[in-house]
Tab-separated table of C-alpha atoms in Angstrom:
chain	number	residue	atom	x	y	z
C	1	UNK	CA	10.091	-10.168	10.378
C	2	UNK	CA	7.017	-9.757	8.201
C	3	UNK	CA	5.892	-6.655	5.843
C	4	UNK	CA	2.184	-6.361	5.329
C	5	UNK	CA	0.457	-4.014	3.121
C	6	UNK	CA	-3.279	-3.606	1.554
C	7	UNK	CA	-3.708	-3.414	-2.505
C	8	UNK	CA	-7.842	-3.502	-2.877
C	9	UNK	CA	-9.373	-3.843	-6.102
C	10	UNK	CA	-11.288	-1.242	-7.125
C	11	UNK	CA	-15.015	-1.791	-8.117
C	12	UNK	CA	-17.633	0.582	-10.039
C	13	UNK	CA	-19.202	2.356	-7.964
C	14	UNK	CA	-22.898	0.878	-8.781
C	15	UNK	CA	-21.561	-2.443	-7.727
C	16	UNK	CA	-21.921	-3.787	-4.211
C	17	UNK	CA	-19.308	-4.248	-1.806
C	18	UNK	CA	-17.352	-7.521	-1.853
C	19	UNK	CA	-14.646	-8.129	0.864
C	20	UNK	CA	-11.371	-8.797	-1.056
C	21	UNK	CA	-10.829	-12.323	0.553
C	22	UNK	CA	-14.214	-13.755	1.853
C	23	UNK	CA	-13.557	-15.536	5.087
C	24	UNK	CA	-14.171	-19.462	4.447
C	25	UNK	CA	-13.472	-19.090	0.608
C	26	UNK	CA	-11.012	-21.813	-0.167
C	27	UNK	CA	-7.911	-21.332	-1.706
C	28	UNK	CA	-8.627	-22.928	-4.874
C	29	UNK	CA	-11.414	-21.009	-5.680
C	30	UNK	CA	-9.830	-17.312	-4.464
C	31	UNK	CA	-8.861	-16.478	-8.317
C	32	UNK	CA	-12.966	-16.211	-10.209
C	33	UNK	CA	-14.954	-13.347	-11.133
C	34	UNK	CA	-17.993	-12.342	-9.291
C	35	UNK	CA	-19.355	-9.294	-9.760
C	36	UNK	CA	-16.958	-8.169	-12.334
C	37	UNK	CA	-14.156	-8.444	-9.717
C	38	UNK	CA	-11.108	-10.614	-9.215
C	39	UNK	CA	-10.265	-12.229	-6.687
C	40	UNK	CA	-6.329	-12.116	-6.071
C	41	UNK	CA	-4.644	-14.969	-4.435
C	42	UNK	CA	-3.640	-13.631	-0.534
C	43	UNK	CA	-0.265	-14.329	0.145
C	44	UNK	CA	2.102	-13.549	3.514
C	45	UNK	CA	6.097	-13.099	2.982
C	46	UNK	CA	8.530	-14.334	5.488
C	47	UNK	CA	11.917	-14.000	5.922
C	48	UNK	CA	14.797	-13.758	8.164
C	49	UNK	CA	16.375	-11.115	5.988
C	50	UNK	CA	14.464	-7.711	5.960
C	51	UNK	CA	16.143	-6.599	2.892
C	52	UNK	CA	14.849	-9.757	0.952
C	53	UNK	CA	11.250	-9.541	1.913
C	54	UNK	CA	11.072	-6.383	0.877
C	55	UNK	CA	12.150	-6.523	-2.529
C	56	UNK	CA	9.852	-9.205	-2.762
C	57	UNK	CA	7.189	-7.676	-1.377
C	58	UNK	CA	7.686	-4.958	-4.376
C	59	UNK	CA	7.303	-7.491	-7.151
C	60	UNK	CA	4.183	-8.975	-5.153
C	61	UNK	CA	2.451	-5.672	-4.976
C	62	UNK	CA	3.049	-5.108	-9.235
C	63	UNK	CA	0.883	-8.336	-9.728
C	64	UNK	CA	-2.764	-7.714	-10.054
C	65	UNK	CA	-3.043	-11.860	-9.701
C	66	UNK	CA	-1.532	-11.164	-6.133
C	67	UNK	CA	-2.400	-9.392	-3.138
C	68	UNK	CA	-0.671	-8.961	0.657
C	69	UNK	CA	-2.627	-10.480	3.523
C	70	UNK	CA	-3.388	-7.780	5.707
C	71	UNK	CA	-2.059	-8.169	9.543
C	72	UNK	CA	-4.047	-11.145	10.939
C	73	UNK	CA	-5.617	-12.040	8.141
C	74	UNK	CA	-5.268	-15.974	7.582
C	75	UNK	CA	-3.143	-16.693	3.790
C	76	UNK	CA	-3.623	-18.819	1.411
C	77	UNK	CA	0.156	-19.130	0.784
C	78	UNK	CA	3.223	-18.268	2.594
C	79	UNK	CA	6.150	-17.358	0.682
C	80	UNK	CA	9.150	-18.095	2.773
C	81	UNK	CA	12.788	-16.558	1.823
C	82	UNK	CA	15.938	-18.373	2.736
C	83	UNK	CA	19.622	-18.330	2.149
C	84	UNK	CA	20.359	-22.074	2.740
C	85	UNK	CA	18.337	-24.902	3.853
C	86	UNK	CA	20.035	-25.833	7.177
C	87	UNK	CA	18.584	-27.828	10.109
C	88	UNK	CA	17.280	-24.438	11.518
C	89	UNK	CA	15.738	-23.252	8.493
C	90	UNK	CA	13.871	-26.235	7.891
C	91	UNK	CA	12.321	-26.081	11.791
C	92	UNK	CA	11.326	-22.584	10.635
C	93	UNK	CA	9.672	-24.122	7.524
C	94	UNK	CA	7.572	-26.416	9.296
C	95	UNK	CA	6.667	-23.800	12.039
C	96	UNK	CA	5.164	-21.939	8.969
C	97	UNK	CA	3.552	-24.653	7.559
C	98	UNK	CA	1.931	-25.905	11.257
C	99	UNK	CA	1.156	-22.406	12.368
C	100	UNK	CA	-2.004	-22.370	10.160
C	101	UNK	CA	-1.683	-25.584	7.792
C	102	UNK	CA	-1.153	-23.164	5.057
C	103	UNK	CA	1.052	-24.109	1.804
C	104	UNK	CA	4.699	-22.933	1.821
C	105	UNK	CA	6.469	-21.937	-1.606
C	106	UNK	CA	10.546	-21.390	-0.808
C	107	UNK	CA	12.455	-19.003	-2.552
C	108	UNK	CA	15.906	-19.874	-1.504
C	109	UNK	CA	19.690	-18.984	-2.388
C	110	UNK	CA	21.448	-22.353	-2.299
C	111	UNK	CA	19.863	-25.382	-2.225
C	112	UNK	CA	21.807	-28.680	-1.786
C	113	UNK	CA	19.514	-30.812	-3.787
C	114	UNK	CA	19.981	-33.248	-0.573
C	115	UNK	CA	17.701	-31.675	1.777
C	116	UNK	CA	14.958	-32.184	-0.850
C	117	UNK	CA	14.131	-34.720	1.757
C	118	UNK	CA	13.545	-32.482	4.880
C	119	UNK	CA	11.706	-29.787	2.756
C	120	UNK	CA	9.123	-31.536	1.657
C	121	UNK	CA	8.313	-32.848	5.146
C	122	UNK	CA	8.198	-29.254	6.513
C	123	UNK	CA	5.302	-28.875	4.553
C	124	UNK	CA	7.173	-26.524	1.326
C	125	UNK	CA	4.898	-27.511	-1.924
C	126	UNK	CA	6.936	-25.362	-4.031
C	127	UNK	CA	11.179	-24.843	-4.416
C	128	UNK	CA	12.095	-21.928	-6.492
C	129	UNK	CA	15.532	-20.493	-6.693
C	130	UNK	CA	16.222	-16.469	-5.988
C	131	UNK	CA	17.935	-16.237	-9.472
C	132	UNK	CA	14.808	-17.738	-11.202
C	133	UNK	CA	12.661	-15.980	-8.803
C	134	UNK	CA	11.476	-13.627	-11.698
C	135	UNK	CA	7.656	-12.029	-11.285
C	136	UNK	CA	5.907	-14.446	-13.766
C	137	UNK	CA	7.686	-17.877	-12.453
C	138	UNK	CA	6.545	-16.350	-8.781
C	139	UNK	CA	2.898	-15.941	-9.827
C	140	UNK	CA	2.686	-19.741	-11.643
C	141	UNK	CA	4.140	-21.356	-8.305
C	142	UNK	CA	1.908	-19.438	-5.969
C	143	UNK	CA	-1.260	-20.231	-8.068
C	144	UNK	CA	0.171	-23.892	-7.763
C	145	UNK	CA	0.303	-23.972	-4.004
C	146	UNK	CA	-3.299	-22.180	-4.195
C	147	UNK	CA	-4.611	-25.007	-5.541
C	148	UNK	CA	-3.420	-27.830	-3.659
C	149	UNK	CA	-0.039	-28.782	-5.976
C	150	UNK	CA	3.356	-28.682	-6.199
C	151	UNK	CA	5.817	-26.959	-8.130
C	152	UNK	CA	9.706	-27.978	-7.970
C	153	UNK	CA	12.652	-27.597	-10.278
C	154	UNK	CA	13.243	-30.288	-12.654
C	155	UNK	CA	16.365	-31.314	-11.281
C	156	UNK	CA	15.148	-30.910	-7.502
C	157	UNK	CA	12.563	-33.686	-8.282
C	158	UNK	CA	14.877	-36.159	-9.988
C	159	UNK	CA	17.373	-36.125	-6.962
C	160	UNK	CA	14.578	-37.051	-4.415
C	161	UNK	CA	13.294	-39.498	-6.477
C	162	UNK	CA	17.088	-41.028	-6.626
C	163	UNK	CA	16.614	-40.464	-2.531
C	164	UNK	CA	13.380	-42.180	-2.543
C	165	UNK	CA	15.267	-45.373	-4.956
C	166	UNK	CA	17.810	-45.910	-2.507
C	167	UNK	CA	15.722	-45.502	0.236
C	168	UNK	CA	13.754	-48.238	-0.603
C	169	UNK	CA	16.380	-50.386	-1.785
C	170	UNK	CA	18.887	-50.116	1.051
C	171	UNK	CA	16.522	-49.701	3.583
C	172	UNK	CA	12.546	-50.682	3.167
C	173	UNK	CA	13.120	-53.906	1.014
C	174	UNK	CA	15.751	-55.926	3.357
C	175	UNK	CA	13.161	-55.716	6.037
C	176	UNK	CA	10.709	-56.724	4.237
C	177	UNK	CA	8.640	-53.396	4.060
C	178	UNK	CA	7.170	-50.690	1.597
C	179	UNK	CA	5.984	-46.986	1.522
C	180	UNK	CA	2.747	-47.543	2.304
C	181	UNK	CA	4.209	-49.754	5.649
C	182	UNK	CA	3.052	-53.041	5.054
C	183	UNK	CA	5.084	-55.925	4.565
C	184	UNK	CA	4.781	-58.322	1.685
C	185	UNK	CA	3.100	-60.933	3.817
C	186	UNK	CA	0.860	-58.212	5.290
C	187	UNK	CA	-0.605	-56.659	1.903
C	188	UNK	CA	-1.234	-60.171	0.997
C	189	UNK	CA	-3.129	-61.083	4.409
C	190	UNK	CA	-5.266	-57.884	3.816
C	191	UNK	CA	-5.921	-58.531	0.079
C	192	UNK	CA	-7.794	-62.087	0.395
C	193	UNK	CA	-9.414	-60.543	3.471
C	194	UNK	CA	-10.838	-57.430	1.793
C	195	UNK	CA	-11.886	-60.509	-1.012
C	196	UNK	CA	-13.970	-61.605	2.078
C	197	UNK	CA	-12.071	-64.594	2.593
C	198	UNK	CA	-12.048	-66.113	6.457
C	199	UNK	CA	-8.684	-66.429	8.583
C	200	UNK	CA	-8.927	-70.099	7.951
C	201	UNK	CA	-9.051	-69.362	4.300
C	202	UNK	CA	-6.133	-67.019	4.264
C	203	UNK	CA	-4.271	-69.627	6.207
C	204	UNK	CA	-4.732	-72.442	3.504
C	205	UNK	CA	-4.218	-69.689	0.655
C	206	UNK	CA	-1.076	-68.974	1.640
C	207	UNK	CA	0.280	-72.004	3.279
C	208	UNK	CA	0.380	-70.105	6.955
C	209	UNK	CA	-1.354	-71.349	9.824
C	210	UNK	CA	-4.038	-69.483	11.379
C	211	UNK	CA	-2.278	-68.823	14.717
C	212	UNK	CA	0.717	-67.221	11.922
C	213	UNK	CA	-2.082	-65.141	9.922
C	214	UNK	CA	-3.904	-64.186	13.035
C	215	UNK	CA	-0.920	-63.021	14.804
C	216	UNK	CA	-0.415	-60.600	11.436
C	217	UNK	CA	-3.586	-59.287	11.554
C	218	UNK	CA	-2.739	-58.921	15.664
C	219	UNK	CA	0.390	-56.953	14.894
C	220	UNK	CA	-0.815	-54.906	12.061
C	221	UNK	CA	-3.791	-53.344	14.048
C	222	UNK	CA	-1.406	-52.792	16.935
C	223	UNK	CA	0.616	-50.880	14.833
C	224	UNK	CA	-1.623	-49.008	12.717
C	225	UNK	CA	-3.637	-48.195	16.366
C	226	UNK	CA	-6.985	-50.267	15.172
C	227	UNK	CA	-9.871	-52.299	16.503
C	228	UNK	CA	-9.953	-54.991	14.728
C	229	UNK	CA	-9.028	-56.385	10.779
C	230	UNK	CA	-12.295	-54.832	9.490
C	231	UNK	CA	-10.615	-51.657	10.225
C	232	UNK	CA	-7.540	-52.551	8.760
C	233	UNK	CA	-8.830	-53.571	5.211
C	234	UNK	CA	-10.665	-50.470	5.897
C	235	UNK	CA	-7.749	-47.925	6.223
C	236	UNK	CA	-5.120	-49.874	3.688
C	237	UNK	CA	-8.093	-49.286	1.508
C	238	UNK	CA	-8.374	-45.652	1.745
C	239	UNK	CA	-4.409	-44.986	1.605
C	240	UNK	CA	-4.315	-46.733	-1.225
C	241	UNK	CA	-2.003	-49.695	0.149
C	242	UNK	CA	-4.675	-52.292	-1.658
């Protein structure tokens, strides 16, 4: 269920009109002065509890930084109240997220620190607690998600970088693989052939034979769904895997 409400600024009288959230104006760039108004940072609350969403929405509506999206109006951040993060509230997460793209900040109840994991893949860019959810602490981690970063708790970040360790230890380096999902032998093929060397000299570089570094390359663009290894060097390139 989803409260919406409309706080407009109020401009002089002398001053033209301005539409409180110009359509196309990007998130990042919703809080500046132009004609000397403010724009407020449109955000939508969602919850499964009514009572929670609306005590929320009275702290939102006390915050001049702040404003409610009116009722089909696109936000720029959804705030999204939970008790727990279970396996249901994390599909309702990422239906938030995918409905629009738009950035998801959690205020939640209890948090097991292991489903770090599965929030961050529904799309949440910032974790705060209800008993730190005070007014000010709300207004820092919405302007976060405004512009395109995260905000978690300290402790929330250390445990799914712990996840992320062991992940890689237990799991990624026995086969041979990374986070960017290359193997060893891949990154290497792709290095010396973004250094413009030919399959033969790959081969000799790193004591394969062709048929072994060609059937790499083969693989690799299979995988990766690409033409050929010009596109490969290409995309490891731009995700940074090189």
């Amino acid at each position: 269920m989803s409260l919406t409400s409309t706080i407009a600024p109020v401009a002089p009288s002398a001053a033209p009109h301005h539409p409180a959230h110009p359509i196309g104006t990007p998130a990042s760039t919703q809080r500046q002065f132009t004609a000397g108004r403010q724009y407020r940072i449109a955000v939508r609350v969602n919850s499964l509890d009514p009572i929670s969403e609306a005590g929320l929405l009275v702290q939102l509506r006390q915050r001049p930084e702040l404003r409610i999206a009116e009722a089909g109006e696109a936000a720029s951040v959804v705030i999204a109240i939970a008790d727990v993060v279970d396996e249901a509230a994390t599909r309702w997460l990422t239906a938030l997220h995918r409905a629009d793209g738009t950035p998801v900040v959690l205020v939640v109840g209890q948090l097991d620190p292991r489903a770090m994991a599965g929030i961050i893949g529904s799309g949440v860019c910032g974790v705060l607690r209800r008993a730190e959810a005070g007014p000010d602490r709300l207004v820092r981690i919405v302007r976060a998600a405004a512009q395109g970063q995260g905000d978690m708790p300290p402790d929330l970040v250390r445990h799914l970088l712990d996840q992320v360790s062991l992940l890689n230890r237990t799991t990624l380096e026995p086969r041979g693989l990374s986070f960017a999902g290359l193997t060893e032998r891949e990154r290497d093929v792709l290095k010396l052939i973004a250094d413009g060397l030919s399959t033969r000299e790959v081969a000799m570089q790193l004591a394969y034979s062709e048929r072994t570094i060609k059937a790499v390359l083969q693989s690799l663009t299979i995988r990766l769904n690409l033409r050929n290894r010009t596109q490969a060097v290409a995309y490891a390139v731009r995700n940074g895997w090189i």
